[in-house]
XYZ file of C-alpha atoms in Angstrom:
603
model
C -37.436 4.408 -86.176
C -35.429 5.454 -89.118
C -32.641 3.245 -90.167
C -29.446 5.027 -91.282
C -27.756 4.067 -94.693
C -24.723 2.967 -92.952
C -26.502 0.200 -90.873
C -25.968 -3.313 -90.764
C -28.972 -5.599 -89.463
C -28.851 -8.719 -87.278
C -31.011 -10.455 -84.730
C -28.568 -10.343 -81.870
C -25.447 -8.197 -81.458
C -22.921 -9.752 -79.088
C -20.289 -7.285 -77.654
C -17.219 -9.353 -76.794
C -15.815 -12.564 -77.993
C -14.189 -13.926 -74.756
C -15.718 -17.061 -73.253
C -19.116 -15.781 -72.590
C -19.490 -13.800 -75.798
C -17.980 -16.620 -78.065
C -20.170 -19.178 -76.294
C -23.369 -17.130 -76.934
C -22.283 -16.698 -80.595
C -21.895 -20.514 -80.931
C -25.090 -21.359 -79.286
C -27.180 -18.948 -81.246
C -25.876 -19.945 -84.470
C -26.553 -23.568 -83.471
C -30.106 -22.554 -82.778
C -30.319 -20.788 -86.278
C -30.364 -17.202 -84.800
C -28.461 -14.462 -86.985
C -25.803 -12.779 -84.832
C -22.902 -10.472 -85.074
C -19.887 -10.528 -82.611
C -17.652 -7.622 -81.915
C -14.054 -8.223 -80.826
C -12.340 -4.821 -79.992
C -9.085 -6.748 -80.483
C -7.329 -8.155 -83.423
C -7.576 -11.766 -82.296
C -8.853 -14.110 -79.501
C -7.058 -14.208 -76.133
C -3.291 -14.717 -76.512
C -3.137 -15.433 -72.733
C -3.891 -18.615 -71.096
C -5.643 -16.715 -68.170
C -8.772 -18.893 -67.359
C -8.213 -22.656 -67.383
C -10.249 -24.786 -65.066
C -13.196 -26.097 -67.132
C -15.807 -27.697 -64.875
C -18.450 -30.433 -65.415
C -21.155 -28.088 -66.195
C -19.106 -26.090 -68.861
C -17.966 -29.227 -70.449
C -21.764 -30.293 -70.701
C -22.428 -27.037 -72.613
C -19.572 -28.225 -75.087
C -21.004 -31.574 -75.251
C -24.395 -30.118 -76.079
C -22.782 -28.123 -78.895
C -20.918 -31.040 -80.300
C -17.429 -29.510 -79.295
C -16.699 -31.949 -76.289
C -14.266 -34.041 -78.293
C -12.140 -30.996 -79.453
C -12.142 -29.612 -75.889
C -10.880 -32.988 -74.505
C -8.233 -33.170 -77.312
C -6.680 -30.005 -76.324
C -7.225 -29.981 -72.577
C -5.141 -31.435 -69.692
C -7.264 -34.286 -68.192
C -8.532 -34.619 -64.656
C -5.968 -37.372 -63.545
C -3.106 -34.627 -64.219
C -4.655 -31.848 -62.302
C -5.162 -32.952 -58.786
C -1.938 -33.035 -56.654
C -1.762 -29.588 -55.049
C 1.462 -29.346 -53.221
C 2.349 -26.815 -50.656
C 6.091 -26.358 -50.320
C 8.959 -23.785 -49.933
C 9.511 -24.081 -53.633
C 8.994 -26.675 -56.514
C 12.459 -27.944 -55.695
C 12.341 -27.227 -51.842
C 10.747 -28.971 -48.954
C 7.156 -30.052 -49.146
C 4.719 -28.856 -46.363
C 1.900 -30.879 -47.364
C -0.461 -31.871 -50.340
C -4.107 -31.892 -51.275
C -5.988 -34.006 -53.801
C -8.072 -31.421 -55.557
C -10.497 -31.058 -58.575
C -12.199 -34.314 -57.203
C -9.151 -36.622 -57.792
C -9.472 -38.141 -54.048
C -11.248 -41.411 -54.659
C -14.203 -40.309 -52.453
C -14.779 -37.188 -54.524
C -13.975 -38.796 -57.815
C -16.836 -41.219 -57.367
C -19.202 -38.244 -56.700
C -17.802 -36.456 -59.675
C -18.380 -39.310 -61.947
C -21.943 -39.876 -60.793
C -22.882 -36.329 -61.250
C -22.204 -36.078 -65.113
C -20.949 -37.964 -68.284
C -18.316 -35.233 -68.462
C -15.210 -34.711 -66.511
C -13.459 -31.388 -65.197
C -10.313 -30.549 -67.141
C -7.885 -27.833 -67.818
C -8.277 -25.866 -70.940
C -6.476 -22.553 -70.997
C -8.262 -19.603 -72.417
C -6.061 -19.065 -75.331
C -7.111 -22.542 -76.479
C -10.765 -22.526 -75.578
C -11.501 -19.268 -77.305
C -10.608 -20.341 -80.788
C -12.823 -23.430 -80.283
C -15.663 -21.339 -79.437
C -15.088 -18.505 -82.173
C -14.414 -21.323 -84.720
C -17.732 -23.105 -83.981
C -19.636 -19.805 -83.995
C -18.208 -18.537 -87.470
C -18.579 -21.923 -89.142
C -22.201 -22.198 -88.012
C -23.125 -18.644 -89.161
C -22.017 -15.886 -86.750
C -20.241 -12.805 -88.303
C -17.157 -12.353 -86.143
C -15.824 -8.805 -86.459
C -12.416 -8.342 -84.990
C -10.750 -4.869 -84.454
C -14.228 -3.401 -83.987
C -15.452 -1.863 -80.766
C -18.703 -0.620 -79.413
C -18.953 3.098 -78.940
C -22.502 3.784 -77.849
C -25.993 1.967 -78.166
C -29.506 3.079 -77.775
C -32.662 0.932 -77.555
C -36.287 1.494 -78.249
C -39.350 -0.718 -78.065
C -38.523 -2.607 -81.342
C -34.611 -3.129 -80.943
C -30.990 -1.725 -80.209
C -29.092 0.675 -82.464
C -25.151 0.319 -81.685
C -22.544 2.755 -83.199
C -19.365 0.904 -83.716
C -15.864 1.760 -84.960
C -13.752 -0.386 -87.273
C -10.384 0.102 -85.765
C -8.520 -0.715 -88.782
C -10.275 1.584 -91.257
C -11.148 4.247 -88.715
C -14.637 4.287 -89.931
C -17.991 4.175 -87.966
C -21.314 2.526 -88.814
C -24.377 1.224 -87.104
C -25.578 -2.108 -86.325
C -29.317 -2.551 -85.567
C -30.381 -5.573 -83.739
C -33.477 -6.884 -81.894
C -31.355 -7.716 -78.778
C -27.754 -6.935 -77.549
C -25.765 -9.194 -75.248
C -22.835 -7.367 -73.464
C -20.017 -9.795 -72.925
C -17.349 -7.342 -72.757
C -15.570 -8.389 -69.619
C -14.558 -6.736 -66.334
C -14.459 -3.185 -67.624
C -17.753 -3.437 -69.551
C -18.812 -0.563 -71.827
C -22.176 -2.042 -71.973
C -22.665 -2.212 -68.205
C -21.551 1.293 -67.730
C -23.687 2.748 -70.203
C -26.616 0.681 -68.953
C -25.865 1.890 -65.428
C -26.271 -1.496 -63.869
C -25.976 -1.739 -60.156
C -22.586 -3.189 -59.081
C -21.764 -4.282 -55.319
C -18.441 -4.928 -54.167
C -14.892 -3.987 -54.372
C -12.575 -3.428 -57.153
C -8.815 -4.022 -57.304
C -8.413 -5.428 -53.605
C -5.014 -7.014 -54.402
C -2.417 -7.072 -57.180
C -0.957 -10.163 -58.826
C 1.665 -10.530 -61.555
C 1.459 -13.383 -64.158
C 4.638 -14.521 -65.726
C 3.932 -16.953 -68.603
C 7.233 -18.947 -69.387
C 8.590 -22.055 -70.837
C 10.643 -24.460 -68.807
C 10.971 -28.271 -68.633
C 9.917 -29.099 -65.120
C 9.147 -32.674 -65.700
C 11.622 -33.996 -63.100
C 9.901 -31.744 -60.434
C 6.134 -32.693 -61.183
C 5.805 -36.022 -63.070
C 5.701 -37.868 -60.028
C 3.146 -35.530 -58.309
C 1.126 -34.184 -61.340
C -1.023 -31.147 -60.588
C -2.168 -28.009 -62.340
C -1.023 -25.659 -59.635
C 1.565 -25.739 -56.937
C 1.676 -23.369 -53.835
C 4.716 -21.991 -52.316
C 5.253 -20.263 -48.819
C 7.757 -17.773 -49.501
C 8.910 -14.494 -48.259
C 7.478 -11.333 -50.212
C 4.147 -10.162 -51.209
C 2.485 -13.155 -52.948
C -0.929 -14.309 -53.745
C -3.542 -12.286 -51.864
C -0.776 -10.369 -50.193
C 0.070 -13.217 -47.920
C 3.315 -14.456 -49.144
C 2.064 -17.446 -51.217
C 3.422 -17.788 -54.893
C 1.869 -20.086 -57.415
C 3.197 -22.225 -60.283
C 0.259 -22.932 -62.638
C 0.799 -25.530 -65.167
C -0.321 -24.411 -68.733
C 0.817 -27.634 -70.756
C 2.411 -30.556 -68.987
C 5.040 -30.136 -68.126
C 6.726 -27.432 -70.359
C 4.718 -24.262 -70.117
C 3.740 -22.519 -66.888
C 2.570 -19.309 -65.291
C 4.273 -17.830 -62.344
C 1.825 -16.056 -60.146
C 3.274 -13.499 -57.702
C 2.094 -10.425 -55.984
C 2.716 -6.691 -55.622
C 1.664 -4.004 -53.305
C -1.107 -2.126 -54.996
C -0.617 0.960 -53.003
C 3.026 1.363 -54.482
C 1.401 1.315 -58.148
C 1.673 -0.981 -60.924
C 5.259 -2.187 -61.322
C 7.256 -2.030 -64.614
C 8.320 -5.542 -65.387
C 11.488 -6.503 -67.272
C 12.410 -10.070 -68.708
C 15.024 -10.264 -65.795
C 12.092 -9.560 -63.223
C 10.186 -12.541 -64.977
C 13.074 -14.864 -65.066
C 13.794 -14.069 -61.159
C 10.295 -14.680 -60.268
C 10.167 -17.979 -62.150
C 13.420 -19.017 -60.544
C 12.215 -18.054 -57.169
C 9.212 -20.187 -57.455
C 10.946 -23.281 -59.028
C 13.787 -23.028 -56.291
C 16.533 -23.901 -58.859
C 18.086 -20.978 -60.737
C 19.950 -23.567 -63.009
C 16.735 -24.363 -64.878
C 16.457 -22.612 -68.394
C 13.591 -20.291 -68.474
C 12.029 -18.686 -71.578
C 9.791 -15.729 -70.760
C 6.828 -15.524 -73.175
C 4.817 -12.626 -71.486
C 4.228 -10.761 -68.241
C 1.017 -8.883 -67.116
C -0.535 -7.600 -63.928
C -4.187 -8.148 -62.589
C -6.346 -7.066 -59.910
C -8.440 -9.009 -57.468
C -11.961 -8.104 -57.749
C -15.021 -8.977 -55.586
C -17.992 -7.392 -57.542
C -21.413 -8.520 -58.844
C -24.118 -6.817 -60.545
C -27.590 -6.750 -58.854
C -29.246 -6.807 -62.248
C -28.069 -8.106 -65.491
C -30.835 -6.928 -67.867
C -32.278 -3.499 -68.927
C -34.973 -3.508 -71.715
C -33.395 -5.394 -74.664
C -29.770 -5.548 -73.393
C -28.609 -8.523 -71.372
C -25.119 -8.880 -69.845
C -23.221 -12.071 -69.289
C -19.948 -13.204 -67.857
C -17.343 -10.998 -66.187
C -19.271 -7.954 -67.125
C -21.707 -8.795 -64.331
C -19.557 -10.808 -61.813
C -15.859 -10.469 -61.063
C -13.882 -12.255 -58.416
C -10.501 -13.942 -57.609
C -9.602 -17.054 -59.461
C -10.392 -19.302 -56.474
C -12.536 -22.226 -57.111
C -11.975 -21.771 -60.986
C -15.463 -20.296 -61.431
C -15.105 -17.242 -63.587
C -15.188 -18.412 -67.397
C -17.440 -21.513 -66.310
C -20.103 -19.225 -64.927
C -19.656 -16.848 -67.917
C -20.254 -19.703 -70.464
C -23.208 -20.960 -68.220
C -24.749 -17.525 -68.487
C -24.962 -17.586 -72.022
C -26.325 -21.207 -71.969
C -29.042 -19.953 -69.786
C -29.933 -17.037 -72.037
C -29.452 -18.221 -75.618
C -32.183 -20.764 -75.793
C -34.598 -18.113 -74.463
C -33.572 -15.496 -77.025
C -33.987 -18.033 -79.649
C -37.572 -19.134 -78.739
C -38.524 -15.274 -78.303
C -36.996 -14.396 -81.730
C -38.763 -17.184 -83.400
C -42.128 -16.182 -81.908
C -42.470 -19.262 -79.916
C -42.343 -17.648 -76.503
C -43.223 -14.106 -74.920
C -40.499 -11.745 -74.394
C -41.330 -12.097 -70.806
C -39.460 -15.377 -70.888
C -36.174 -13.228 -70.932
C -37.062 -12.029 -67.439
C -36.161 -15.395 -66.061
C -32.494 -14.730 -67.288
C -32.233 -12.100 -64.502
C -34.181 -14.076 -61.925
C -32.170 -17.215 -62.487
C -28.478 -15.925 -62.979
C -28.255 -12.847 -60.676
C -28.315 -15.234 -57.652
C -25.569 -17.429 -59.250
C -23.405 -14.349 -59.835
C -23.733 -13.246 -56.263
C -23.001 -16.781 -55.055
C -19.827 -17.345 -56.801
C -18.408 -13.893 -56.041
C -19.108 -14.666 -52.262
C -17.603 -18.228 -52.581
C -14.509 -16.994 -54.128
C -14.161 -14.156 -51.598
C -14.448 -16.669 -48.823
C -12.057 -19.026 -50.382
C -9.384 -16.176 -50.540
C -9.912 -15.866 -46.750
C -8.747 -19.589 -46.300
C -5.106 -18.525 -47.149
C -4.190 -16.225 -44.355
C -4.654 -18.892 -41.635
C -1.755 -20.848 -42.932
C 0.435 -17.778 -42.058
C -1.119 -17.194 -38.833
C -0.606 -20.796 -37.790
C 3.257 -20.090 -38.420
C 2.901 -16.921 -36.642
C 4.203 -15.041 -39.441
C 3.904 -11.200 -39.971
C 1.545 -10.206 -42.889
C 4.572 -9.631 -45.309
C 7.254 -12.063 -43.999
C 10.893 -11.529 -44.862
C 13.276 -14.293 -45.498
C 14.508 -14.815 -41.995
C 11.195 -14.589 -40.315
C 10.136 -17.376 -43.001
C 12.966 -19.532 -42.345
C 12.604 -19.346 -38.519
C 8.966 -20.150 -38.684
C 9.377 -22.988 -40.953
C 12.384 -24.469 -38.778
C 10.305 -24.067 -35.867
C 7.538 -26.130 -37.388
C 9.536 -29.306 -37.325
C 10.795 -29.042 -33.639
C 9.865 -31.975 -31.281
C 8.352 -29.535 -28.770
C 4.711 -29.007 -27.451
C 4.560 -25.637 -28.754
C 5.643 -26.863 -32.184
C 3.144 -29.623 -31.973
C 0.402 -27.209 -31.394
C 1.636 -25.101 -34.428
C 1.696 -28.115 -36.611
C -1.807 -29.094 -35.935
C -2.939 -25.528 -36.605
C -0.843 -25.447 -39.741
C -2.066 -28.808 -41.089
C -5.722 -27.918 -40.265
C -5.380 -24.559 -42.095
C -3.898 -26.229 -45.131
C -6.489 -28.956 -45.392
C -9.196 -26.255 -44.944
C -7.924 -24.838 -48.368
C -9.798 -27.821 -50.193
C -12.587 -25.475 -50.394
C -10.613 -23.179 -52.580
C -10.767 -25.912 -55.279
C -13.415 -28.611 -54.360
C -16.776 -26.828 -54.310
C -18.746 -29.351 -56.444
C -22.091 -28.198 -55.299
C -21.438 -24.527 -56.242
C -20.698 -25.862 -59.650
C -23.515 -28.250 -60.262
C -26.519 -27.496 -57.962
C -28.383 -24.659 -59.861
C -31.540 -24.155 -58.109
C -33.355 -21.873 -60.374
C -36.672 -19.924 -59.127
C -38.323 -18.014 -61.823
C -41.518 -17.806 -64.057
C -39.660 -20.339 -66.374
C -39.841 -22.986 -63.690
C -43.130 -24.659 -62.682
C -42.802 -25.695 -58.909
C -44.563 -28.894 -57.807
C -44.937 -27.895 -54.142
C -42.290 -30.355 -52.785
C -39.894 -29.110 -50.259
C -37.015 -27.070 -51.371
C -34.196 -27.815 -48.939
C -33.745 -31.434 -48.238
C -30.242 -31.866 -49.428
C -28.502 -34.183 -46.807
C -25.250 -32.497 -47.022
C -23.765 -29.115 -47.598
C -24.864 -27.846 -51.102
C -21.672 -25.814 -51.664
C -19.231 -28.850 -51.295
C -21.411 -31.693 -52.410
C -23.542 -32.461 -55.710
C -27.163 -33.054 -54.933
C -29.281 -34.964 -57.666
C -32.857 -34.314 -57.749
C -35.447 -33.754 -60.485
C -37.183 -31.114 -58.553
C -38.162 -28.378 -60.875
C -35.430 -25.644 -61.189
C -32.713 -28.193 -60.710
C -30.375 -29.572 -63.331
C -31.522 -33.014 -64.722
C -29.553 -35.887 -62.993
C -27.134 -37.678 -65.172
C -28.162 -41.288 -65.155
C -27.045 -44.248 -67.494
C -29.551 -45.894 -69.589
C -29.042 -48.268 -72.603
C -30.112 -48.647 -76.139
C -29.098 -51.416 -78.496
C -26.703 -52.550 -75.565
C -25.004 -49.067 -75.646
C -24.902 -46.805 -72.576
C -26.534 -43.322 -73.092
C -26.672 -40.414 -70.554
C -30.012 -38.942 -69.788
C -28.089 -35.747 -70.569
C -27.807 -36.785 -74.001
C -31.624 -37.370 -74.544
C -32.104 -33.762 -73.791
C -30.877 -30.153 -74.799
C -29.786 -29.228 -78.297
C -31.927 -26.190 -78.124
C -35.375 -28.180 -77.615
C -37.638 -29.385 -74.821
C -37.659 -32.956 -73.760
C -40.138 -35.201 -71.834
C -38.890 -38.223 -70.124
C -41.466 -40.857 -68.850
C -41.689 -44.599 -68.041
C -43.261 -47.352 -70.286
C -46.720 -46.863 -68.585
C -46.597 -43.189 -69.637
C -47.402 -43.570 -73.273
C -50.265 -41.040 -73.116
C -47.528 -38.366 -72.691
C -46.374 -38.855 -76.259
C -49.792 -38.104 -77.612
C -50.039 -35.193 -75.206
C -46.576 -33.753 -76.354
C -47.647 -34.091 -79.939
C -50.877 -32.191 -79.397
C -49.047 -29.401 -77.442
C -46.294 -29.240 -79.813
C -48.638 -28.689 -82.717
C -50.768 -25.981 -80.725
C -47.716 -23.967 -79.477
C -45.334 -24.605 -82.463
C -42.682 -25.671 -79.853
C -41.208 -29.314 -80.489
C -41.236 -31.612 -77.551
C -39.125 -34.803 -77.856
C -40.458 -37.621 -76.013
C -38.316 -40.607 -74.565
C -39.649 -43.572 -72.699
C -37.401 -45.347 -70.287
C -37.815 -48.774 -68.823
C -38.332 -52.445 -70.038
C -39.530 -52.146 -73.688
C -39.156 -48.355 -73.822
C -36.941 -46.153 -76.188
C -34.260 -46.724 -73.614
C -33.761 -49.562 -71.142
C -33.273 -48.756 -67.487
C -30.773 -51.485 -67.300
C -29.158 -50.393 -63.939
C -32.578 -49.319 -62.434
C -30.857 -45.855 -61.720
C -33.977 -44.057 -63.558
C -36.740 -45.799 -61.507
C -34.609 -45.064 -58.483
C -33.676 -41.507 -58.975
C -36.371 -40.014 -61.156
C -38.698 -39.233 -58.101
C -41.701 -39.911 -60.341
C -43.731 -42.899 -60.905
C -43.483 -44.961 -64.073
C -46.511 -43.173 -65.661
C -45.167 -39.627 -64.407
C -43.150 -37.299 -66.490
C -40.206 -34.804 -66.464
C -40.258 -32.001 -68.596
C -36.552 -30.766 -69.287
C -35.625 -27.168 -70.707
C -33.092 -26.868 -73.394
C -30.435 -26.056 -70.871
C -31.149 -29.334 -69.208
C -32.837 -27.684 -66.239
C -36.194 -29.485 -65.113
C -38.925 -27.054 -65.964
C -41.833 -29.248 -64.574
C -42.624 -32.677 -63.313
C -45.675 -34.956 -62.778
C -45.442 -37.582 -60.153
C -48.017 -39.682 -61.978
C -50.265 -39.462 -65.150
C -53.047 -36.840 -64.556
C -56.565 -37.411 -66.007
C -55.730 -34.970 -68.854
C -51.961 -35.065 -69.438
C -52.329 -32.720 -72.463
C -53.795 -30.067 -70.299
C -51.348 -30.414 -67.574
C -48.200 -30.309 -69.979
C -49.864 -27.458 -71.903
C -50.227 -25.395 -68.779
C -46.691 -26.098 -67.757
C -45.064 -25.171 -71.113
C -47.250 -22.065 -71.602
C -46.139 -20.782 -68.114
C -42.404 -21.609 -68.926
C -42.845 -19.665 -72.371
C -44.593 -16.796 -70.833
C -47.806 -17.682 -72.865
C -50.311 -18.072 -69.859
C -53.398 -16.076 -69.881
C -52.805 -12.634 -68.429
C -49.129 -12.583 -69.452
C -47.610 -11.707 -72.891
C -47.678 -13.551 -76.018
C -44.919 -13.239 -78.861
C -45.570 -12.046 -82.431
C -43.495 -13.356 -85.233
C -40.833 -10.654 -84.634
C -40.649 -11.224 -80.987
C -42.133 -8.030 -79.954
C -44.674 -8.520 -77.009
C -48.466 -7.947 -77.487
C -51.036 -8.056 -74.807
C -53.207 -10.979 -74.156
C -56.714 -10.687 -72.718
C -57.221 -12.220 -69.439
């Protein structure tokens, strides 16, 4: 098509510089792909909105070389886990949970699942890390620039954008566009992607404030404290939340409002009142930083791609903060997509590889919206156990809590119901399997015919380590020069890896042959006595689920793409067939030209 004179060209245009968009930019720039990022606003987020950073997301940062900076700025796991239920921070405790896998049982499983740990990194600290990495590695980040419209054709996407400072408009021509523009996505609206669910089902108020609450919390360190109080609180049920932003001096007070009465106008006095109500001591000095309102949404897109436009993050899945899945899933969307874009743009894969982004991530979006919604539903039983009205007043709350302590049979039954309801809320925080058990089914995964559902425990709650194709490569410690190395660190960094035992030397020649033929590098690592890495603990032999001469092909996103239980007669043919299927290069599919445009391949 004709290119207007006022057109800027790039390979990928990313709309939005939040967690999903900034992660996409950092990944693409690291992979050597030219990209432009648009941020409608003049800076990164100035609010600590999202904060839970789970293992899988820290793994993305580790793969990008950013884990050290994340750890330096984040609150570590051991300061996150004491979730207290009480009448206020200074008031009577009603119970506690050890969340975010800090209970010794869950901590062991957490540590076995990954070389990385969950941490608490507020969004206003996270975004500068990602945007800084992206820009230093080659991304063009354009603040105060908004997308107006876009059109796409067989060769690319033309976006019309506005420089909000200069008031001028121009075009950006790209081969692909990533819509990472959040819960009110312009890209999703213009694409007409089908959305399922409900928007604005509840209203909440965030009060960001500074206050030294050390004396209330240092003996029970956690990142959230939950208070049963009169009024309309979290989810409309009379629960207020104090969320730690920085230990123990910066906080967010979360309270609620009735959405049917409209969005409230908030004053500094309102913020101080809410903070003091949650603290339970109005003598504590409080400095209000900001106040905002937000709605609880339960929406996911049934499709995330149309033509050359793909959407990631909150643009295609919006839900409550329960389980801390939002920004994590958003960043992992980009991690799934960007290596595929890089291979297609380099001409190393067919554009049909990008179909696997839809096939693999739409089910994840559906799952997390459902999980967050069910977790929201775990709060009302606490009030039902207390026999409270939906919006309790001060007197009914006082009476119910007093009755809970009475030495009567009726109170005993109520205590059992209350304690059970409180313990059930652990699923609002500990869903390790939801975070770690990706199980992809797409053309970018080559199944091996083994059963798909043999996890011994609930896959939402518990991590399941397996090398079955479509699953995340298990984290196992191996050694080299007496130093421990995670299998995670043998893979990723934008490339394919092949893991095998010391009897699998033929795989190295096979990988070299296939790499030269397809132009796609494959790193090969042998594990075992005398191999590249020693299986010092015996974990690889025990958990690889292949024989010593078998092999595991790991995609750039650490997902197992294919495996061979044993060495076949022609390992190069087997490996080549698998990689060609993953890349969409098998006969009868589509191949890629140098500029990433598909051309037919004769059957």
